[in-house]
mmCIF file with all atom_site columns, C-alpha atoms in Angstrom:
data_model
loop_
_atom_site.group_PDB
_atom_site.id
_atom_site.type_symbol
_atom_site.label_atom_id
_atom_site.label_alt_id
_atom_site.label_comp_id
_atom_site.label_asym_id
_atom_site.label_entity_id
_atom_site.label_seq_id
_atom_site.pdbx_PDB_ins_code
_atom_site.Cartn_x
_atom_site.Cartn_y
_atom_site.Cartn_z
_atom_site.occupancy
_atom_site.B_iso_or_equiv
_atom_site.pdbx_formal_charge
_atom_site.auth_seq_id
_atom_site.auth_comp_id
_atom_site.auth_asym_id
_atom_site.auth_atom_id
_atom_site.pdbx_PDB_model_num
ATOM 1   C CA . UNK A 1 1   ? -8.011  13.701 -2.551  1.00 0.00 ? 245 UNK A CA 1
ATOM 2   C CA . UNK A 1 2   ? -8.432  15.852 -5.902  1.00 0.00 ? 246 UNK A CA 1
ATOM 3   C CA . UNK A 1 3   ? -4.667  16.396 -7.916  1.00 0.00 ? 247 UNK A CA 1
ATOM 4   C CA . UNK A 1 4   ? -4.322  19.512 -9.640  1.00 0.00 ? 248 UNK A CA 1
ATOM 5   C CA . UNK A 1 5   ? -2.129  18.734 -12.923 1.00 0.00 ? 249 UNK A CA 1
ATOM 6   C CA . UNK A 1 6   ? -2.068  18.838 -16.724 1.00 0.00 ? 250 UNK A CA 1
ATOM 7   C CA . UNK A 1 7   ? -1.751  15.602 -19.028 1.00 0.00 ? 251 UNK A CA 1
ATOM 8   C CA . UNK A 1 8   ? 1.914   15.470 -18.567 1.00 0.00 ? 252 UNK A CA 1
ATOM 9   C CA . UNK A 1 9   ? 1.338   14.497 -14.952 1.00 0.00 ? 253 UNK A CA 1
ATOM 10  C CA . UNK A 1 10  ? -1.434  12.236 -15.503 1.00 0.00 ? 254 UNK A CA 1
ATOM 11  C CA . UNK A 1 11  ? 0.771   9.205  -15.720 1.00 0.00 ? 255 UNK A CA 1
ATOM 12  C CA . UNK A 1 12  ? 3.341   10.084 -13.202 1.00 0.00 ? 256 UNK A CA 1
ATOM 13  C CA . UNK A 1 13  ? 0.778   10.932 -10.196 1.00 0.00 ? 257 UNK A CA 1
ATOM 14  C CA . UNK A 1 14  ? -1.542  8.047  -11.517 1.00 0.00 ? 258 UNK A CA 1
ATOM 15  C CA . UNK A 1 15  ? 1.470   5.396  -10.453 1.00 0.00 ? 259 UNK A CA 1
ATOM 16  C CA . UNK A 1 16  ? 1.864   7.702  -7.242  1.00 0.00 ? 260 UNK A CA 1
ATOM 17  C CA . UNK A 1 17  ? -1.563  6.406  -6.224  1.00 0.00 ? 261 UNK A CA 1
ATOM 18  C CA . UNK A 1 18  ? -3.895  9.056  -7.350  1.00 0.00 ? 262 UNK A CA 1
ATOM 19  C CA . UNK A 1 19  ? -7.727  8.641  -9.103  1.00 0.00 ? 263 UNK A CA 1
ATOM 20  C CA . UNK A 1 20  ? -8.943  11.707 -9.656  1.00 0.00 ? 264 UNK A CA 1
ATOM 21  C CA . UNK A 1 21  ? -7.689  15.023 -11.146 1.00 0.00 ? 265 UNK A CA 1
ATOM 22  C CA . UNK A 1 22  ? -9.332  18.293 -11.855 1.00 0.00 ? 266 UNK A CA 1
ATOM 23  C CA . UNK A 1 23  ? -7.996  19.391 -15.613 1.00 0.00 ? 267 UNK A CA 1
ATOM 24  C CA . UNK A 1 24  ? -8.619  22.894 -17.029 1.00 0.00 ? 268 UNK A CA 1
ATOM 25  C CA . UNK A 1 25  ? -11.154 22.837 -20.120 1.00 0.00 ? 269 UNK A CA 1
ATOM 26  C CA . UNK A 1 26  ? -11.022 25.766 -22.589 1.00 0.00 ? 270 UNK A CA 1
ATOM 27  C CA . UNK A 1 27  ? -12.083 26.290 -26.080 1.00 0.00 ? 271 UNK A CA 1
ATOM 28  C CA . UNK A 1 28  ? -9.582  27.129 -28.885 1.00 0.00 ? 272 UNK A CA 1
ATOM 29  C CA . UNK A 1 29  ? -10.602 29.677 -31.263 1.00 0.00 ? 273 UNK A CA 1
ATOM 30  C CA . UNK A 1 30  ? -12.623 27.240 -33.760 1.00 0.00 ? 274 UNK A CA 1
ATOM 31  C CA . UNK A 1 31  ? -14.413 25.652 -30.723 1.00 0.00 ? 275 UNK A CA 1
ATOM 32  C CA . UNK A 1 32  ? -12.308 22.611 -29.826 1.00 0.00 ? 276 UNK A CA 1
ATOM 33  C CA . UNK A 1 33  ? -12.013 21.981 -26.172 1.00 0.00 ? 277 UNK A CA 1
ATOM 34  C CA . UNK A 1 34  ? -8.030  21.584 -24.926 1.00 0.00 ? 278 UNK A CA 1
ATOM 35  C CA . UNK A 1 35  ? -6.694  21.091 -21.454 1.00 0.00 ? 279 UNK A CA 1
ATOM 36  C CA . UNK A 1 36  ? -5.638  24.382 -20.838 1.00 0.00 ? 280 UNK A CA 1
ATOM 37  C CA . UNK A 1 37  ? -6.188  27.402 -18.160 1.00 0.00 ? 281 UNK A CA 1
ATOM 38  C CA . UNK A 1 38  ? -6.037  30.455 -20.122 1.00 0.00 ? 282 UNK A CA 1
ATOM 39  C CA . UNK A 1 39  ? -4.810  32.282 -23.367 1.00 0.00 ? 283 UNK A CA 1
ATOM 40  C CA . UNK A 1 40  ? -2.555  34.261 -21.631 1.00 0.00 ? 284 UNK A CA 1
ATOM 41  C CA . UNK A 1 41  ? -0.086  33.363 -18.399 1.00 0.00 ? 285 UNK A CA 1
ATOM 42  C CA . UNK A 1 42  ? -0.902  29.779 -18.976 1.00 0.00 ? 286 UNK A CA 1
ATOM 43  C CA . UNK A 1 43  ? -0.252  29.516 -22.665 1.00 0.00 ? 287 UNK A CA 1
ATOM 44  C CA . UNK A 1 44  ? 3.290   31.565 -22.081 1.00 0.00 ? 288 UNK A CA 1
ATOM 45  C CA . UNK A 1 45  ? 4.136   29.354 -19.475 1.00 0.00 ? 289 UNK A CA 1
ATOM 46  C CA . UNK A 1 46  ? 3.409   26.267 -21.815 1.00 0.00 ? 290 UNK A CA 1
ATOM 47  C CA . UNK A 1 47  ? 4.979   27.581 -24.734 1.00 0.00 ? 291 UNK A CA 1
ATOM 48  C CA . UNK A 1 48  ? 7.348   30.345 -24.415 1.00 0.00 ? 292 UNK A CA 1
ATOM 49  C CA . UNK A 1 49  ? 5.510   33.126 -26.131 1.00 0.00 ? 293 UNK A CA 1
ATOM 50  C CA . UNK A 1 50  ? 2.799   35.444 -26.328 1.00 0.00 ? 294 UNK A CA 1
ATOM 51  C CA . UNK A 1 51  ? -0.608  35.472 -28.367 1.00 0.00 ? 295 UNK A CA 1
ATOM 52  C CA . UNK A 1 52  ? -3.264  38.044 -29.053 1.00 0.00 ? 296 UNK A CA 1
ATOM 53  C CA . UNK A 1 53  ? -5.997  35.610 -28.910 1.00 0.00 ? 297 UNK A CA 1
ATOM 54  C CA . UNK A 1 54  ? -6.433  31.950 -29.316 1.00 0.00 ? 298 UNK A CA 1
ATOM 55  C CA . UNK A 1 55  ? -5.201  29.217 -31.632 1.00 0.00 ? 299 UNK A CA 1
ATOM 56  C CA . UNK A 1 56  ? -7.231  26.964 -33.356 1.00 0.00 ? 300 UNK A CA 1
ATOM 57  C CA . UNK A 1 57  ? -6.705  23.077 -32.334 1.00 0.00 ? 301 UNK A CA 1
ATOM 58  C CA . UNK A 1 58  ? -4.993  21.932 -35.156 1.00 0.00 ? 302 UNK A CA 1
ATOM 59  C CA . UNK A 1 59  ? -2.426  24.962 -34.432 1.00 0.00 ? 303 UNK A CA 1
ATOM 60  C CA . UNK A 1 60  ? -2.393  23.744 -30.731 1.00 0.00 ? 304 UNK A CA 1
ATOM 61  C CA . UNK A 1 61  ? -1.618  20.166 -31.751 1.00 0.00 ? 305 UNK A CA 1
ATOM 62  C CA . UNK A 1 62  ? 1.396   21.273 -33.465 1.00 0.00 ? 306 UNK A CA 1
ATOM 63  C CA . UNK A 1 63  ? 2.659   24.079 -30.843 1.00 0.00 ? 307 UNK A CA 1
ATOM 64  C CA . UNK A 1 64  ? 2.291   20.927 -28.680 1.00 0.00 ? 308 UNK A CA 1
ATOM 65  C CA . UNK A 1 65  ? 4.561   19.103 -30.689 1.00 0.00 ? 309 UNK A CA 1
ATOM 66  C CA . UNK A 1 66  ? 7.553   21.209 -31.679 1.00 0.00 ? 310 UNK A CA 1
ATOM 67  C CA . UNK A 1 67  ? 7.235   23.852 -28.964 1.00 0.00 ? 311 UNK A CA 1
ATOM 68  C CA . UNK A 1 68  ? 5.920   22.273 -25.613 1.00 0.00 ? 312 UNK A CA 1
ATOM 69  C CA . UNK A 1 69  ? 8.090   20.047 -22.689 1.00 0.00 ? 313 UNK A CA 1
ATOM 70  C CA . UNK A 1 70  ? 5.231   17.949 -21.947 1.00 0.00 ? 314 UNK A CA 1
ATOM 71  C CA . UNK A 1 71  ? 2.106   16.886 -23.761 1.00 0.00 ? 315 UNK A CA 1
ATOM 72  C CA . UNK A 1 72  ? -1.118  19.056 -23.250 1.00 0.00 ? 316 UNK A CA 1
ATOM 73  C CA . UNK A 1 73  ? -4.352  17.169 -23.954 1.00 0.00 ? 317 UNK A CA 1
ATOM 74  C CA . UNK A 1 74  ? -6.915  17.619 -26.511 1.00 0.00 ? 318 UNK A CA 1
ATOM 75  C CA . UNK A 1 75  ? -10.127 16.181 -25.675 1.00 0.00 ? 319 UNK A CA 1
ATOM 76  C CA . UNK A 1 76  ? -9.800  13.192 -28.401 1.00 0.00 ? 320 UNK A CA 1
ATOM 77  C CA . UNK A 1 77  ? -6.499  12.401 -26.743 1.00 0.00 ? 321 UNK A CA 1
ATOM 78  C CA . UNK A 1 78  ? -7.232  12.679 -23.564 1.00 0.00 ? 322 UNK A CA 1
ATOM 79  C CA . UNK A 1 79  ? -10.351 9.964  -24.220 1.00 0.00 ? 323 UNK A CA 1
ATOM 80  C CA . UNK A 1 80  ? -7.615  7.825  -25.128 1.00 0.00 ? 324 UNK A CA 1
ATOM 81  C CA . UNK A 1 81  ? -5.345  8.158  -21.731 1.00 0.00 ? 325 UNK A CA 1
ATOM 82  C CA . UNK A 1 82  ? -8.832  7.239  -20.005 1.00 0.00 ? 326 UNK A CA 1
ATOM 83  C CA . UNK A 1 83  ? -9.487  4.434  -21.973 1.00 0.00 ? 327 UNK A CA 1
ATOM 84  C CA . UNK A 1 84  ? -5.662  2.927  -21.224 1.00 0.00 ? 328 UNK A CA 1
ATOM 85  C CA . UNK A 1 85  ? -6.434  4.081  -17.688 1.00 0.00 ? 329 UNK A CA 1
ATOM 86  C CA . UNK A 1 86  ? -9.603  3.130  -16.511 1.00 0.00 ? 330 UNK A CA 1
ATOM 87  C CA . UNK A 1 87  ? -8.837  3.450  -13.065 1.00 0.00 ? 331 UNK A CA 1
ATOM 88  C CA . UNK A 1 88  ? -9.003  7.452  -13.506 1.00 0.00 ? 332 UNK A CA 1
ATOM 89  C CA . UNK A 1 89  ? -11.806 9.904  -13.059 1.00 0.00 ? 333 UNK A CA 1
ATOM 90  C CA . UNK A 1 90  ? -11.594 13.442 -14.327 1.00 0.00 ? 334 UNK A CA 1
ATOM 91  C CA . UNK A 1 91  ? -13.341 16.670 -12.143 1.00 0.00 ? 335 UNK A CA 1
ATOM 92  C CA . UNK A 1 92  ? -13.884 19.177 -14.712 1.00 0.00 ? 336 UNK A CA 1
ATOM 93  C CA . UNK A 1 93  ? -12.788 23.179 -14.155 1.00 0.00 ? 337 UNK A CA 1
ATOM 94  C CA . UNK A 1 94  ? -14.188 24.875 -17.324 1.00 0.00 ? 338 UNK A CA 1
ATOM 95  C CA . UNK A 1 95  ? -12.586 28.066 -17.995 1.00 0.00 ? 339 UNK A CA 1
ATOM 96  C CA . UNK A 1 96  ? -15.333 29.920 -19.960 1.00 0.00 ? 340 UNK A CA 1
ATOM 97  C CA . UNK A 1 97  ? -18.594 31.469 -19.035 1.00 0.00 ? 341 UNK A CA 1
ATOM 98  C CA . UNK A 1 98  ? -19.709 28.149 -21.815 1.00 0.00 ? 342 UNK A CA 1
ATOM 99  C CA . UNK A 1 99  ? -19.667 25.078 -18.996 1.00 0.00 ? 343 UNK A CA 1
ATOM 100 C CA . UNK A 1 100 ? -22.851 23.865 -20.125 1.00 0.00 ? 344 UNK A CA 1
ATOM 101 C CA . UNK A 1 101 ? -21.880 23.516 -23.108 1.00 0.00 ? 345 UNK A CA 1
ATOM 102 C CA . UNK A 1 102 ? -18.283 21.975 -22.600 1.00 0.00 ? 346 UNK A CA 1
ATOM 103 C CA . UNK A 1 103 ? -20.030 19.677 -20.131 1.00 0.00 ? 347 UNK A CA 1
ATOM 104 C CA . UNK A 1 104 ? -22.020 18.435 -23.050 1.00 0.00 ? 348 UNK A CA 1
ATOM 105 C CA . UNK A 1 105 ? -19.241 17.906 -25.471 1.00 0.00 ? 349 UNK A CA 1
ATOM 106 C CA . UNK A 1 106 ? -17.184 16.013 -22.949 1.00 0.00 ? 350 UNK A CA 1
ATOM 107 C CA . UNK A 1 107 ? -19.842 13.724 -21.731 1.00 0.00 ? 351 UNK A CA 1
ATOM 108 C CA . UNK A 1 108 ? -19.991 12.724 -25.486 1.00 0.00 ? 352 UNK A CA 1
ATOM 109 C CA . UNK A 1 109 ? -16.360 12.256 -26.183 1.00 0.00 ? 353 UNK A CA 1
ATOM 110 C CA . UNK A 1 110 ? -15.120 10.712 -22.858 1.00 0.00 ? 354 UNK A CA 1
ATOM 111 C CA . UNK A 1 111 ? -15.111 6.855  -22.570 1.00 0.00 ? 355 UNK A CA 1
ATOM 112 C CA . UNK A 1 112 ? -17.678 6.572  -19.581 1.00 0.00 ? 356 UNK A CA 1
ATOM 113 C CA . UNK A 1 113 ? -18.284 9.785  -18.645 1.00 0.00 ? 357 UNK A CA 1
ATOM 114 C CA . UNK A 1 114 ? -20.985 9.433  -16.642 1.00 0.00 ? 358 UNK A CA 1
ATOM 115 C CA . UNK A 1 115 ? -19.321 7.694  -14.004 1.00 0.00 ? 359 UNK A CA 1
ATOM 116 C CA . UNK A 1 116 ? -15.874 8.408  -14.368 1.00 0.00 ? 360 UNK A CA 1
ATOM 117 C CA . UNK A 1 117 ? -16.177 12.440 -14.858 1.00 0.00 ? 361 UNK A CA 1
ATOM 118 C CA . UNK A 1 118 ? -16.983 14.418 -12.003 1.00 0.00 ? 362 UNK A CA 1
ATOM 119 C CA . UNK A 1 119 ? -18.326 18.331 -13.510 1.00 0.00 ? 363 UNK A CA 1
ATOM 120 C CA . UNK A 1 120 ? -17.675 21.065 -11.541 1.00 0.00 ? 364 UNK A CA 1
ATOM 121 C CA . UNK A 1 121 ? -21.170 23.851 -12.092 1.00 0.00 ? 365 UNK A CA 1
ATOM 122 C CA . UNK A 1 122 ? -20.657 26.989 -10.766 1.00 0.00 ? 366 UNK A CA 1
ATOM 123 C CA . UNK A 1 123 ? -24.400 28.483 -10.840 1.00 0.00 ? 367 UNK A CA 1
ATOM 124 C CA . UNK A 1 124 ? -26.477 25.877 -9.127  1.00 0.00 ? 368 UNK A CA 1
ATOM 125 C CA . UNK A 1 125 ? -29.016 26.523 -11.172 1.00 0.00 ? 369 UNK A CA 1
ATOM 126 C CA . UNK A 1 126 ? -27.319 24.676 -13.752 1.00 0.00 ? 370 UNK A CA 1
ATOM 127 C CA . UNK A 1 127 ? -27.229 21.352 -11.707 1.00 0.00 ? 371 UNK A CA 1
ATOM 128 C CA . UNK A 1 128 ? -30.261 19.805 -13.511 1.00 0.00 ? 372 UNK A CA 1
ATOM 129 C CA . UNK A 1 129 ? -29.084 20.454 -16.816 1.00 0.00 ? 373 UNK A CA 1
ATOM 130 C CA . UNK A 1 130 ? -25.815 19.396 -16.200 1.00 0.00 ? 374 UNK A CA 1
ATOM 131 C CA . UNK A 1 131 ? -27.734 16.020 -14.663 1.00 0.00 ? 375 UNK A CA 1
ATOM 132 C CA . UNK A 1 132 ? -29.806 15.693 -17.563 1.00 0.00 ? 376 UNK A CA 1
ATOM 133 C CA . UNK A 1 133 ? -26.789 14.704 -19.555 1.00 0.00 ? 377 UNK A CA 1
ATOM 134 C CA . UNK A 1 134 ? -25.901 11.733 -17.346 1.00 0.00 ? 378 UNK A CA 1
ATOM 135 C CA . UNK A 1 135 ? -23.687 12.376 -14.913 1.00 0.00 ? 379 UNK A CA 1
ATOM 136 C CA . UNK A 1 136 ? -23.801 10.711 -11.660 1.00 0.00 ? 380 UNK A CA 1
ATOM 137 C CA . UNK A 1 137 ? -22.279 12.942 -9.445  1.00 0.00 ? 381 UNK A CA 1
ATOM 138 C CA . UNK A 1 138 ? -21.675 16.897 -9.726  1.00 0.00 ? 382 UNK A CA 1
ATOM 139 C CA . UNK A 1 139 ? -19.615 19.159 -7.771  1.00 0.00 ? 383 UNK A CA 1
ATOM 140 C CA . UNK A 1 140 ? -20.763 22.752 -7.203  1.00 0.00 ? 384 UNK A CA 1
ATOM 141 C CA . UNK A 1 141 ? -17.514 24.812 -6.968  1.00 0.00 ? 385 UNK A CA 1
ATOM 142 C CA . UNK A 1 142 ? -17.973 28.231 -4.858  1.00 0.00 ? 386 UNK A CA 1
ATOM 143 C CA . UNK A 1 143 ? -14.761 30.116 -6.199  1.00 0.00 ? 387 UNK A CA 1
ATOM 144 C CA . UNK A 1 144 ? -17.369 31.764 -8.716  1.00 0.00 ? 388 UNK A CA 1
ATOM 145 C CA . UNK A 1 145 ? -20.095 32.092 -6.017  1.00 0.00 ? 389 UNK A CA 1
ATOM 146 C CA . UNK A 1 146 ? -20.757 35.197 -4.781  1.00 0.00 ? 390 UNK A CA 1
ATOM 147 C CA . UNK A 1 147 ? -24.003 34.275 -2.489  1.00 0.00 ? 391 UNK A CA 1
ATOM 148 C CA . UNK A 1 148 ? -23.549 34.004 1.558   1.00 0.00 ? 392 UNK A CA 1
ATOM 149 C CA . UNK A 1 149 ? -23.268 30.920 3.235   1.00 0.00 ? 393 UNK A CA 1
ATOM 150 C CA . UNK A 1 150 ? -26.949 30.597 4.279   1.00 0.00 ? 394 UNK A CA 1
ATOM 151 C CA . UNK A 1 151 ? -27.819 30.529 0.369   1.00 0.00 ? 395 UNK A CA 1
ATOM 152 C CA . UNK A 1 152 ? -25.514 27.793 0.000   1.00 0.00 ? 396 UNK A CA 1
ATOM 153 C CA . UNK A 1 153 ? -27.344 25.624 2.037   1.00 0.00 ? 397 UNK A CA 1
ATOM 154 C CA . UNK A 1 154 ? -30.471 26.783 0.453   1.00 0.00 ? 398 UNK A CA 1
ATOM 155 C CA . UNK A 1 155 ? -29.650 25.507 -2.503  1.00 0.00 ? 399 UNK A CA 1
ATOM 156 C CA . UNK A 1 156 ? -28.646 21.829 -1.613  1.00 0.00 ? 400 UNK A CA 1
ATOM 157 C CA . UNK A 1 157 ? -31.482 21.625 -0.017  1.00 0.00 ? 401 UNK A CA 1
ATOM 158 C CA . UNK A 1 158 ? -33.009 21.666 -3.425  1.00 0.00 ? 402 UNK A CA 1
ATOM 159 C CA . UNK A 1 159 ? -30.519 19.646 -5.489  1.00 0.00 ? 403 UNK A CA 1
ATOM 160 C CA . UNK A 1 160 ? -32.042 16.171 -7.106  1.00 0.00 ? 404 UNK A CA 1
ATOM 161 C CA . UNK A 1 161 ? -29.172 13.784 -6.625  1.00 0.00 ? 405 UNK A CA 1
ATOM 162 C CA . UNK A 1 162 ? -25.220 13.365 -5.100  1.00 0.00 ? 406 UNK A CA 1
ATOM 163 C CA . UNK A 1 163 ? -24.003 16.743 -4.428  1.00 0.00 ? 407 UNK A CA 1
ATOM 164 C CA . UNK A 1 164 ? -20.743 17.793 -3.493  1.00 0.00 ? 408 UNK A CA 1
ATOM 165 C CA . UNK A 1 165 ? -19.108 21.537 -2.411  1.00 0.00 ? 409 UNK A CA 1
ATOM 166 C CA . UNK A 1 166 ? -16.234 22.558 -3.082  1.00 0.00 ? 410 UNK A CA 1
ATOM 167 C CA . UNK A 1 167 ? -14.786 25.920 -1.746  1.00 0.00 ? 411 UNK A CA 1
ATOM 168 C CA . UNK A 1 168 ? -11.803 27.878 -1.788  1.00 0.00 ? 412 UNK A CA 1
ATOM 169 C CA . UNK A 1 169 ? -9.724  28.207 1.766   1.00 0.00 ? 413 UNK A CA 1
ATOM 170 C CA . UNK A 1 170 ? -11.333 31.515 3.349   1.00 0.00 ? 414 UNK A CA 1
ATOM 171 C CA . UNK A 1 171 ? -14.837 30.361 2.698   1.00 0.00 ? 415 UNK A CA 1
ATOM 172 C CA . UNK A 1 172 ? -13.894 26.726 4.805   1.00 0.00 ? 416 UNK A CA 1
ATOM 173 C CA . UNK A 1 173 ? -12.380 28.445 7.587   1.00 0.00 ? 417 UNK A CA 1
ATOM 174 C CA . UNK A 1 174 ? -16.194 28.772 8.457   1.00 0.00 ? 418 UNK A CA 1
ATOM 175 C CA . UNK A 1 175 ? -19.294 26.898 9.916   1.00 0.00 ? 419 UNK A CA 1
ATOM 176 C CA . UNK A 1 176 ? -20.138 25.972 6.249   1.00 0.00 ? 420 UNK A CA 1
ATOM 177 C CA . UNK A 1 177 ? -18.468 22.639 5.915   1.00 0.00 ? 421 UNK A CA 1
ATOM 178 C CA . UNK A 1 178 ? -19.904 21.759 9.360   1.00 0.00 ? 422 UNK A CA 1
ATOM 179 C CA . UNK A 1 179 ? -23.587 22.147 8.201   1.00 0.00 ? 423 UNK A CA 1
ATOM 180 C CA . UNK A 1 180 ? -22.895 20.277 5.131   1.00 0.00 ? 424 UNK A CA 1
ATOM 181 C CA . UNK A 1 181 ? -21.675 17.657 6.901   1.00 0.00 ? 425 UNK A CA 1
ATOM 182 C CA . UNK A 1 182 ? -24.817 17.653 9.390   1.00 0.00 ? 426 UNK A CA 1
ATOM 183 C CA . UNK A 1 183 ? -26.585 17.212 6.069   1.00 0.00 ? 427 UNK A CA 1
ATOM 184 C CA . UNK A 1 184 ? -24.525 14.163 4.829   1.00 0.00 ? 428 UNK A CA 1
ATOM 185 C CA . UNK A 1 185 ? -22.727 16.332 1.754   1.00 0.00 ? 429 UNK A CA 1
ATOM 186 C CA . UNK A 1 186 ? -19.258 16.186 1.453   1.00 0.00 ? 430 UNK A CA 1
ATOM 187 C CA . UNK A 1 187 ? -16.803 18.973 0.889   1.00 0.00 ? 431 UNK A CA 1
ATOM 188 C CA . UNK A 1 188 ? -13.523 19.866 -0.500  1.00 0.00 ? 432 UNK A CA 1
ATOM 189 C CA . UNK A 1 189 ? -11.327 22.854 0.089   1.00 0.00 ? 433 UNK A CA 1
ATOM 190 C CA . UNK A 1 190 ? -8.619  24.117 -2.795  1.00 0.00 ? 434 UNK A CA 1
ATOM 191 C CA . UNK A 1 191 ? -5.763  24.341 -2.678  1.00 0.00 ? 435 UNK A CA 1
ATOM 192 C CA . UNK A 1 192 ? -3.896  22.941 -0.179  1.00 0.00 ? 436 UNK A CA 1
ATOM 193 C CA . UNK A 1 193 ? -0.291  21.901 -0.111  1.00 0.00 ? 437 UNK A CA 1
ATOM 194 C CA . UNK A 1 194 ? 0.845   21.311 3.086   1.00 0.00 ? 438 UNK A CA 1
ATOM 195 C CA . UNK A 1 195 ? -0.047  18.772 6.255   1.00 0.00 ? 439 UNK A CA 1
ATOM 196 C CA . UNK A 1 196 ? -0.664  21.174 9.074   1.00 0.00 ? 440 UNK A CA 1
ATOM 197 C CA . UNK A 1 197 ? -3.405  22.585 6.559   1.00 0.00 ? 441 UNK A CA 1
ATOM 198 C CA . UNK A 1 198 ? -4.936  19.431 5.746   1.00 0.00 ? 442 UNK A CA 1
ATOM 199 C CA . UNK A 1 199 ? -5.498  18.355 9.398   1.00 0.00 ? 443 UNK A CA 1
ATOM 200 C CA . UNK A 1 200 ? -6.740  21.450 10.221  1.00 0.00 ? 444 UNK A CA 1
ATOM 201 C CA . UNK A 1 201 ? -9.412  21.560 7.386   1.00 0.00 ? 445 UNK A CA 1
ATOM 202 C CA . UNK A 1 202 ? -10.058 18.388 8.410   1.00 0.00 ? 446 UNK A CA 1
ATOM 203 C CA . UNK A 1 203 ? -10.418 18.164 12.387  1.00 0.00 ? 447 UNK A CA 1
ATOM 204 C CA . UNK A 1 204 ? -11.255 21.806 12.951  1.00 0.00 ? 448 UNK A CA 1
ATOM 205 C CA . UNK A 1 205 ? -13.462 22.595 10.099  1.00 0.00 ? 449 UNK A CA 1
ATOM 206 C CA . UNK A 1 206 ? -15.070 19.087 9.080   1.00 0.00 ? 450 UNK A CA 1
ATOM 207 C CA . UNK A 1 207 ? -13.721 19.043 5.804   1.00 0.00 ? 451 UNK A CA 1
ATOM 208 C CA . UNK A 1 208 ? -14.091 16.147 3.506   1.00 0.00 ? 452 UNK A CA 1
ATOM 209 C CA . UNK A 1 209 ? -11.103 15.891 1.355   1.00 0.00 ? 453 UNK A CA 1
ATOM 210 C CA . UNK A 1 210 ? -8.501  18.808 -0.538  1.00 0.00 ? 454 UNK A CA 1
ATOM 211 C CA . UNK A 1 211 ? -7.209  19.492 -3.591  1.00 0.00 ? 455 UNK A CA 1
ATOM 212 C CA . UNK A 1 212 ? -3.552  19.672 -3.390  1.00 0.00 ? 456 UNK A CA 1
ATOM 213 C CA . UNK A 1 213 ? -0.662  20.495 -6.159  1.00 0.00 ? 457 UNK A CA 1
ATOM 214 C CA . UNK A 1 214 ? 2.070   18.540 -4.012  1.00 0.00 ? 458 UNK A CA 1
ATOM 215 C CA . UNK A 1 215 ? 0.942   16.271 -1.202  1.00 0.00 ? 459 UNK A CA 1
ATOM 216 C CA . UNK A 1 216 ? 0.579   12.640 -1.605  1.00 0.00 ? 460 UNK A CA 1
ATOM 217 C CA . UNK A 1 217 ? -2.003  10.661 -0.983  1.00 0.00 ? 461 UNK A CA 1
#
């Protein structure tokens, strides 16, 4: 099961029994990558204002500080929860059209990230670049995806390597996660937040596993 949360939550839903989480990557305006989903909704929401435009990550750190609840991560700090926690892996959601080069950056800065970060590609054509770094396992994520299902399965057909598929609810409430499963590749459906949904993913569409805001594991 994949938690959705910023850093704030890390430590409270890592005592609750959850391993992985999929954090928002985006790039402040000098380049820095923060835990973050946007410049816009998601920044208000964080810190109580509006911006035209990005900040730069020393101006984050400090909004952070004096103006923020709870503690978003920077990619230096967030290293350091992994190293005190070494029980948790990280699925990346980069929120740029730059995830190659985010993936690259992170795979550098995180303690272990090879094995304990899970990227999320969106083109599969990216999959042996992004495996070229050292990752052992990727996630393709569909919610940029355009292609039918058939292409889909195309495609993992030709993936060197641990795969997994992740897809947002409309596209599981197919014959998709059946024929992945047929062909041993697990799959994940976001976001889901309540019971009767989970055991229906599960038992009626084959479904691997969800990402959920709420539900425990």
């Amino acid at each position: 099961m994949l938690f959705f949360y910023a850093i704030f939550g890390l430590n409270i839903n890592l005592k609750k029994g959850f391993q992985y989480f999929e954090l928002d990557f985006t790039f402040t305006r000098d380049d820095e990558l923060v835990c973050l989903h946007d410049w816009k909704r998601s920044f208000k929401r964080t810190f109580g204002f509006d911006i035209d435009g990005k900040v730069t990550l020393k101006e984050f750190e400090v909004l952070v500080q004096c103006r923020s609840k709870f503690t978003k991560c920077t990619l230096n700090g967030l290293a350091v929860w992994m190293r005190d926690n070494p029980v948790a892996y990280i699925v990346t959601d980069v929120k740029s059209g730059r995830n190659i080069e985010a993936l690259k950056r992170i795979y550098d800065t995180l303690p272990d990230a090879g094995r304990r970060v899970i990227p999320q590609i969106y083109n599969p054509k990216n999959f042996d670049a992004i495996k070229e770094f050292g990752y052992e396992q990727i996630i393709w994520t569909l919610y940029r995806f355009g292609g039918s299902n058939d292409e889909v399965l195309n495609w993992v057909e030709r993936f060197r390597g641990p795969i997994a598929i992740t897809m947002p609810k409309e596209r599981a409430e197919s014959t998709l996660p059946m024929e992945l499963k047929k062909r041993g590749i697990p799959t994940y459906v976001h976001t889901v937040n309540t019971g009767e949904e989970l055991e229906s993913f599960v038992a009626k569409f084959g479904i691997t596993e969800i990402y959920t805001d709420f539900l425990q594991p």
